[in-house]
XYZ file of N, CA, C and O in Angstrom:
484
model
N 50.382 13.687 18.449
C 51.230 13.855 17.292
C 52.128 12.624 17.144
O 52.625 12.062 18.120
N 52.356 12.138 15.581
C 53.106 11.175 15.383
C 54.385 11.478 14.933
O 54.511 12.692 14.770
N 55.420 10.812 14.662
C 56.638 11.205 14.421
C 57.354 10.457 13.013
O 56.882 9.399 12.596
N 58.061 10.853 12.605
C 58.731 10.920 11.119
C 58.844 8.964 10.811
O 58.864 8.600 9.636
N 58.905 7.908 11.911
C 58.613 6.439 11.387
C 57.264 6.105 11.252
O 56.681 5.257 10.576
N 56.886 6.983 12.066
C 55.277 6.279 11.763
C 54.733 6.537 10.435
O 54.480 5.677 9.591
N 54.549 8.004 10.307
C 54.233 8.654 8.933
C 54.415 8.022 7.844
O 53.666 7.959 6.870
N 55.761 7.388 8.065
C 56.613 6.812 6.487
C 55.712 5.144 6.376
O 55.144 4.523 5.477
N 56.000 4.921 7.868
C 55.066 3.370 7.946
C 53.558 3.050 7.408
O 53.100 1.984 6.996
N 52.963 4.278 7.545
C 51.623 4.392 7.677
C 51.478 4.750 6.246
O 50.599 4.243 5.549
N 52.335 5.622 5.799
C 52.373 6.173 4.324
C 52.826 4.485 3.229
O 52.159 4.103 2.267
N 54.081 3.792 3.772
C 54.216 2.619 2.825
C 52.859 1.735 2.735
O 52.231 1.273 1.783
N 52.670 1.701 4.222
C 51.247 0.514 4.104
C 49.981 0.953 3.259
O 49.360 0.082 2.650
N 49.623 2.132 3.209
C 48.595 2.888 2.702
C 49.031 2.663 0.709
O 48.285 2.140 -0.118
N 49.863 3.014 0.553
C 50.752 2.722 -0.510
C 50.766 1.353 -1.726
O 50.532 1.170 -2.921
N 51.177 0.645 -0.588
C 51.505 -1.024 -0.633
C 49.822 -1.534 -1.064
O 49.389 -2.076 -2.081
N 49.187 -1.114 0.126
C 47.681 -1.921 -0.141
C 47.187 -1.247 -1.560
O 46.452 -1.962 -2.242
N 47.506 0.014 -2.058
C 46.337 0.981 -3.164
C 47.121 0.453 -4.126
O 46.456 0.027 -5.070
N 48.725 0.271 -4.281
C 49.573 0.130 -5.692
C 50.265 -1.013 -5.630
O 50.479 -1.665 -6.652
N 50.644 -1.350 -4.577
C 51.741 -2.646 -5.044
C 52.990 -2.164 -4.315
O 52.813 -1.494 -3.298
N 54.546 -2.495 -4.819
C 55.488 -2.015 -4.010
C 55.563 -0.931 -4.802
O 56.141 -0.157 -4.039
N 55.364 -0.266 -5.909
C 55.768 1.066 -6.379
C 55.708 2.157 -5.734
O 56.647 2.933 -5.556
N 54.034 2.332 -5.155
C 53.328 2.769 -4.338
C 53.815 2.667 -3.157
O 53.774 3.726 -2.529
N 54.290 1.732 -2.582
C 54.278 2.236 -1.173
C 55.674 2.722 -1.433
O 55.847 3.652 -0.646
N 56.862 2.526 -2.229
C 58.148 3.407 -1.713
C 57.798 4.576 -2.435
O 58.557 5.543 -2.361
N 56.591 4.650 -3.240
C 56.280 5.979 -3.264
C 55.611 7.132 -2.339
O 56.076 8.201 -1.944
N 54.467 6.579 -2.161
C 54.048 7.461 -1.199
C 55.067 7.330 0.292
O 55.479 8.408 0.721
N 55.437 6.158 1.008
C 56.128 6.224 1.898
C 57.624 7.818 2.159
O 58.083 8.499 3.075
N 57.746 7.689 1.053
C 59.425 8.720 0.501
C 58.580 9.608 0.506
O 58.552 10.017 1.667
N 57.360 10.550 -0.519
C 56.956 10.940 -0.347
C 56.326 11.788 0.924
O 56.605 12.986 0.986
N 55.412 11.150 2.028
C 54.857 11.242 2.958
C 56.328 11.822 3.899
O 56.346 12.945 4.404
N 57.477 10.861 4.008
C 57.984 10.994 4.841
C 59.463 12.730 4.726
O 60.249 13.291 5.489
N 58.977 12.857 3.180
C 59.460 14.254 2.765
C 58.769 15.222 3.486
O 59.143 15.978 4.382
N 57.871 15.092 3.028
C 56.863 15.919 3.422
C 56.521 16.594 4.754
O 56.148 17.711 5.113
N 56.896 15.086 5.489
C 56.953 15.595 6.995
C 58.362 16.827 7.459
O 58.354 17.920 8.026
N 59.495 15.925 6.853
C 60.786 16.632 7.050
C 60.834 17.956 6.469
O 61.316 18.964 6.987
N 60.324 17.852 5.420
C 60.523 19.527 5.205
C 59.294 20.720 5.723
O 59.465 21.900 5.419
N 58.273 20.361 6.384
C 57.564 21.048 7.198
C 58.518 21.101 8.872
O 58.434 22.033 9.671
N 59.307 19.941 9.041
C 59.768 20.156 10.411
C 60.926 20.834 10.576
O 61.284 21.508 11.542
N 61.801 20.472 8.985
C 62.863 21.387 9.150
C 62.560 23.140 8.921
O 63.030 23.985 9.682
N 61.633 23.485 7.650
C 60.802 24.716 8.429
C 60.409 25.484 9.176
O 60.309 26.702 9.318
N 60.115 24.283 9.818
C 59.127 25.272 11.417
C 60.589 25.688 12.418
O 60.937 26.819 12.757
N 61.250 24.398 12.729
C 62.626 24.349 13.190
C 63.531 25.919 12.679
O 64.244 26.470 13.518
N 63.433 26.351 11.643
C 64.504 27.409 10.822
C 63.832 28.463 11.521
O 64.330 28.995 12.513
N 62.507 28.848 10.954
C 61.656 29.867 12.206
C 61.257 30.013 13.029
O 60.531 31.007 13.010
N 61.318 29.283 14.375
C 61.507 29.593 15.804
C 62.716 29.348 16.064
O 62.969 29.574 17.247
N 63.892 28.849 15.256
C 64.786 28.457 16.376
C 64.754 27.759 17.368
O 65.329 27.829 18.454
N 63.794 26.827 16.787
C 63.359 25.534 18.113
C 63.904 24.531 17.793
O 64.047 24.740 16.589
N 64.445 23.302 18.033
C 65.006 22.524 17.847
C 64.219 21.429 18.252
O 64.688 20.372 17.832
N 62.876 21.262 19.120
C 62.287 20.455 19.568
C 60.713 20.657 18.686
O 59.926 20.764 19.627
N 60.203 20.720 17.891
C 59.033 21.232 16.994
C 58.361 19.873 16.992
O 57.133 19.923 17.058
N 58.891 18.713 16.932
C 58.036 17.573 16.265
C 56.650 17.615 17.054
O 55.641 17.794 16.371
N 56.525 17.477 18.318
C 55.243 17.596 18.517
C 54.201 18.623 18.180
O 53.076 18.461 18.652
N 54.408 19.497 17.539
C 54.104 20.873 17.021
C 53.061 20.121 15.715
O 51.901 20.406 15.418
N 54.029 19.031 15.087
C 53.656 19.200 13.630
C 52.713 17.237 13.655
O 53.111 16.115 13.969
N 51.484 17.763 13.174
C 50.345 17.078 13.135
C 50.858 15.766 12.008
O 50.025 15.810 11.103
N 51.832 14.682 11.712
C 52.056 14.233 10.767
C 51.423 13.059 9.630
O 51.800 12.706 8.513
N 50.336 12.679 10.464
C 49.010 11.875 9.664
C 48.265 13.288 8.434
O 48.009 13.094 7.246
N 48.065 14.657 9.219
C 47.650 15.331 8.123
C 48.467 16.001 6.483
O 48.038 16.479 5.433
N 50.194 15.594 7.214
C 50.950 15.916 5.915
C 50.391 14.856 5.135
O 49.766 15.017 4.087
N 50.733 13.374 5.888
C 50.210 12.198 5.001
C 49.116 12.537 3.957
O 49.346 12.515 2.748
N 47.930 12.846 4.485
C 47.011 12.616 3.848
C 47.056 13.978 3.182
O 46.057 14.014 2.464
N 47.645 14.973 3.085
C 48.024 15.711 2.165
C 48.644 16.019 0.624
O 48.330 16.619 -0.405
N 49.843 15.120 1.224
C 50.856 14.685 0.157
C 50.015 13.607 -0.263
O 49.613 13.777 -1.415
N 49.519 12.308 0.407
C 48.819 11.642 -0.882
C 47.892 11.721 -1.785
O 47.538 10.862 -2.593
N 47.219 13.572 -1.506
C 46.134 14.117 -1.885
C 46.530 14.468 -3.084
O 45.985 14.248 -4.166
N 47.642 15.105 -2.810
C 48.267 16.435 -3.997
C 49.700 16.577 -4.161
O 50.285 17.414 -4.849
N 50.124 15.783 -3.545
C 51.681 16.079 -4.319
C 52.248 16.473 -3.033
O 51.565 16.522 -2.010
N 53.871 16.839 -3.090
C 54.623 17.016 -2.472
C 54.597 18.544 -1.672
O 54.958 18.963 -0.572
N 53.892 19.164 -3.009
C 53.185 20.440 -3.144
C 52.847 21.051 -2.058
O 53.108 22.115 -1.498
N 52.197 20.123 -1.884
C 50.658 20.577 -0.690
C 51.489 21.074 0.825
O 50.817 21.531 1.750
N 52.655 20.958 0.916
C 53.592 21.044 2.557
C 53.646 23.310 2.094
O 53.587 24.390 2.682
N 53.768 22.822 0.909
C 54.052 24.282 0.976
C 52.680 25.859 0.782
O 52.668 27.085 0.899
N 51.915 24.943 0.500
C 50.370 25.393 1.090
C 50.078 26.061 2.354
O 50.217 25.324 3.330
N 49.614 27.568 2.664
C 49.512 28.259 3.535
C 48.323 27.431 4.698
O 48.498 27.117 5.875
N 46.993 27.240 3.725
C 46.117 26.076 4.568
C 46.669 24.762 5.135
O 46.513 24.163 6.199
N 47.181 24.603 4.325
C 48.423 23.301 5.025
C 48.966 23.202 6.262
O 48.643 22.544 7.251
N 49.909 24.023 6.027
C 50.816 24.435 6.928
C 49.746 24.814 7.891
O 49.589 23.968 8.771
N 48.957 25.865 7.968
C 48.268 26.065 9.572
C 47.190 25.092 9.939
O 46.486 25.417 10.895
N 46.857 23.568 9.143
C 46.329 22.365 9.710
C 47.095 21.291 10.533
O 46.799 20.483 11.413
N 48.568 21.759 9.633
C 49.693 20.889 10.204
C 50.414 21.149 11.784
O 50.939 20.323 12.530
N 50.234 22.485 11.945
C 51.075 22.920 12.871
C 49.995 23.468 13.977
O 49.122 24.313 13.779
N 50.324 22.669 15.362
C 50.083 22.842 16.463
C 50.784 24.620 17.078
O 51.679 24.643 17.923
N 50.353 25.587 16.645
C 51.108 26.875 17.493
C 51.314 26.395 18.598
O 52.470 26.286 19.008
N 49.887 25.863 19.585
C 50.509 25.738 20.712
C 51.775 25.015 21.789
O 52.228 25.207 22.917
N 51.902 24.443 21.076
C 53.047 22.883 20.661
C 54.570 23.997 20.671
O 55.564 23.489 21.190
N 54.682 25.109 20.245
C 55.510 25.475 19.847
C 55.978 26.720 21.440
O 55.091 27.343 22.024
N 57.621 26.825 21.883
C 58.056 27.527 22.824
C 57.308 29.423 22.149
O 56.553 30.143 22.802
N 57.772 29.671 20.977
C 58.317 31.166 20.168
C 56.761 31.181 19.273
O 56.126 30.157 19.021
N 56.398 32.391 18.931
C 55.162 32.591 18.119
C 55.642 32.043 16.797
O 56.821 31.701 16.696
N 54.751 31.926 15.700
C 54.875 31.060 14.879
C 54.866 32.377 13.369
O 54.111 33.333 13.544
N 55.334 32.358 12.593
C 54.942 33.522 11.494
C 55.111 32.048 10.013
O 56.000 31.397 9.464
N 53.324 32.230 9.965
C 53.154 31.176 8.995
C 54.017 31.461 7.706
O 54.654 30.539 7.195
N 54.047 33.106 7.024
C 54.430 33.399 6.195
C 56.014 33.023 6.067
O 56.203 32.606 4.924
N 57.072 33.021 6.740
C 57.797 32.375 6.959
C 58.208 30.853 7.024
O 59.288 30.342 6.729
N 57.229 30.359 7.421
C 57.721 29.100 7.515
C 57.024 28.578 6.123
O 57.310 27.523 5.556
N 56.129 29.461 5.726
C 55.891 28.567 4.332
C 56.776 29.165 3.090
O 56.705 28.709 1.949
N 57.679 30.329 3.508
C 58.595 30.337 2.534
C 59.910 29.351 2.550
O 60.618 29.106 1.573
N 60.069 28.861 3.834
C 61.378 27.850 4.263
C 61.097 26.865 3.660
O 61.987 26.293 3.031
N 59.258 26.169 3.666
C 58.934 24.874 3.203
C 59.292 25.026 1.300
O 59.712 24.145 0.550
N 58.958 26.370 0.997
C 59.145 26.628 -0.486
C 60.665 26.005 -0.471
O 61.048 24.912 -0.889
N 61.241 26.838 0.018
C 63.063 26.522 -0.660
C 63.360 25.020 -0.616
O 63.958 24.377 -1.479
N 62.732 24.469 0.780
C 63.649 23.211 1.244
C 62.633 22.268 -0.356
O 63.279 21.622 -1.180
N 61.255 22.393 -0.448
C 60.945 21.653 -1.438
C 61.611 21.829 -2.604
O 61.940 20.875 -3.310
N 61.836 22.932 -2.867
C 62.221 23.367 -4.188
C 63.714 22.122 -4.680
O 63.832 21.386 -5.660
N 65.163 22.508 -2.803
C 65.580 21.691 -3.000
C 65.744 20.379 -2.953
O 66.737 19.866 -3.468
N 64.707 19.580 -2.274
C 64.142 18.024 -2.788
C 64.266 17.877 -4.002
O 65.059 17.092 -4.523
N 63.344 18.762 -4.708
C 62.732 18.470 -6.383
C 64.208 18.325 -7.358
O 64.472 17.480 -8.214
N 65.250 19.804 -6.734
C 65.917 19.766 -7.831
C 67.149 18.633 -7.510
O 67.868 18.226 -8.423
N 67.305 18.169 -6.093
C 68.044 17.440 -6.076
C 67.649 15.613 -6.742
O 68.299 14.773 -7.365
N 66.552 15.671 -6.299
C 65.843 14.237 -6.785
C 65.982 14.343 -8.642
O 66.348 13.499 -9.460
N 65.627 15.411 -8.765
C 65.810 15.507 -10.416
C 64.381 15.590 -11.488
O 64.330 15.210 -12.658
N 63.225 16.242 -10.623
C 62.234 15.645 -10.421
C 61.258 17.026 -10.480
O 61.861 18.055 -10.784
N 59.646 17.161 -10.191
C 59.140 18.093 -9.731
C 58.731 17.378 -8.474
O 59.317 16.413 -7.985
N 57.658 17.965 -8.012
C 56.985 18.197 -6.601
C 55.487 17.663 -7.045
O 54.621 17.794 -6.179
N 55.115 17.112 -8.220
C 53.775 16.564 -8.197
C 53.633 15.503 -7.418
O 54.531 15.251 -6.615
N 52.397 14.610 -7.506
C 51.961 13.685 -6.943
C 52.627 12.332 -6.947
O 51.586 11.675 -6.969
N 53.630 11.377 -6.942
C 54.300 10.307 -7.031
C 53.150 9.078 -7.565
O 53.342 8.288 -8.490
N 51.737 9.189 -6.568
C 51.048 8.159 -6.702
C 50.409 7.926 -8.548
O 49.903 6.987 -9.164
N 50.760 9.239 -8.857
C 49.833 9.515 -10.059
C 50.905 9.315 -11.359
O 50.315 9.580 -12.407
N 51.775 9.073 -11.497
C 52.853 8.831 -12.226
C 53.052 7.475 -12.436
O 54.015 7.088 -13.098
């Protein structure tokens, strides 16, 4: 498992090479949302404070650059992303993909914005 610089790194370069600089501080911000609000998630429902290795973060990448910001809050998502075993406490997907709902929801409304795709705009 990779962790929240790489993701963003891997997400700008991926970015940078397909668009130019638009692209990569897009998908980079993007990608690296994406990760955070699946980790702050998982984090809210176990009460774990240590989750990152839990959460698979090349597959948010290639998620979010699939489909949008969207895609974190995806039930298939979420159980590609997340290592159960990785985790101390059992995992209740339904939960954590309602946490990923709110925390996206508040990205979107704070950015000013929706939750579609960045690259496609």
């Amino acid at each position: 498992m990779i962790g929240a610089y790489t993701v963003g790194k891997k997400a700008v370069t991926f970015g940078y090479k397909r668009y130019g600089i638009p692209g990569a501080v897009a998908s980079g911000g993007a990608a690296l949302v994406g990760y955070l609000i699946v980790r702050r998630a998982l984090e809210s429902s176990t009460n774990d404070r240590t989750v990152d290795s839990a959460i698979d973060a090349s597959e948010i990448r290639s998620a979010v650059a699939e489909t949008g910001l969207g895609a974190v809050t995806e039930k298939e998502t979420l159980e590609r992303v997340i290592d159960e075993e990785q985790v101390d406490t059992r995992v209740d997907m339904a939960d954590v993909q309602s946490s990923a709902e709110d925390e996206t929801e508040e990205v979107a409304d704070s950015a000013g914005g929706d939750d579609s795709n960045p690259e496609k705009s």
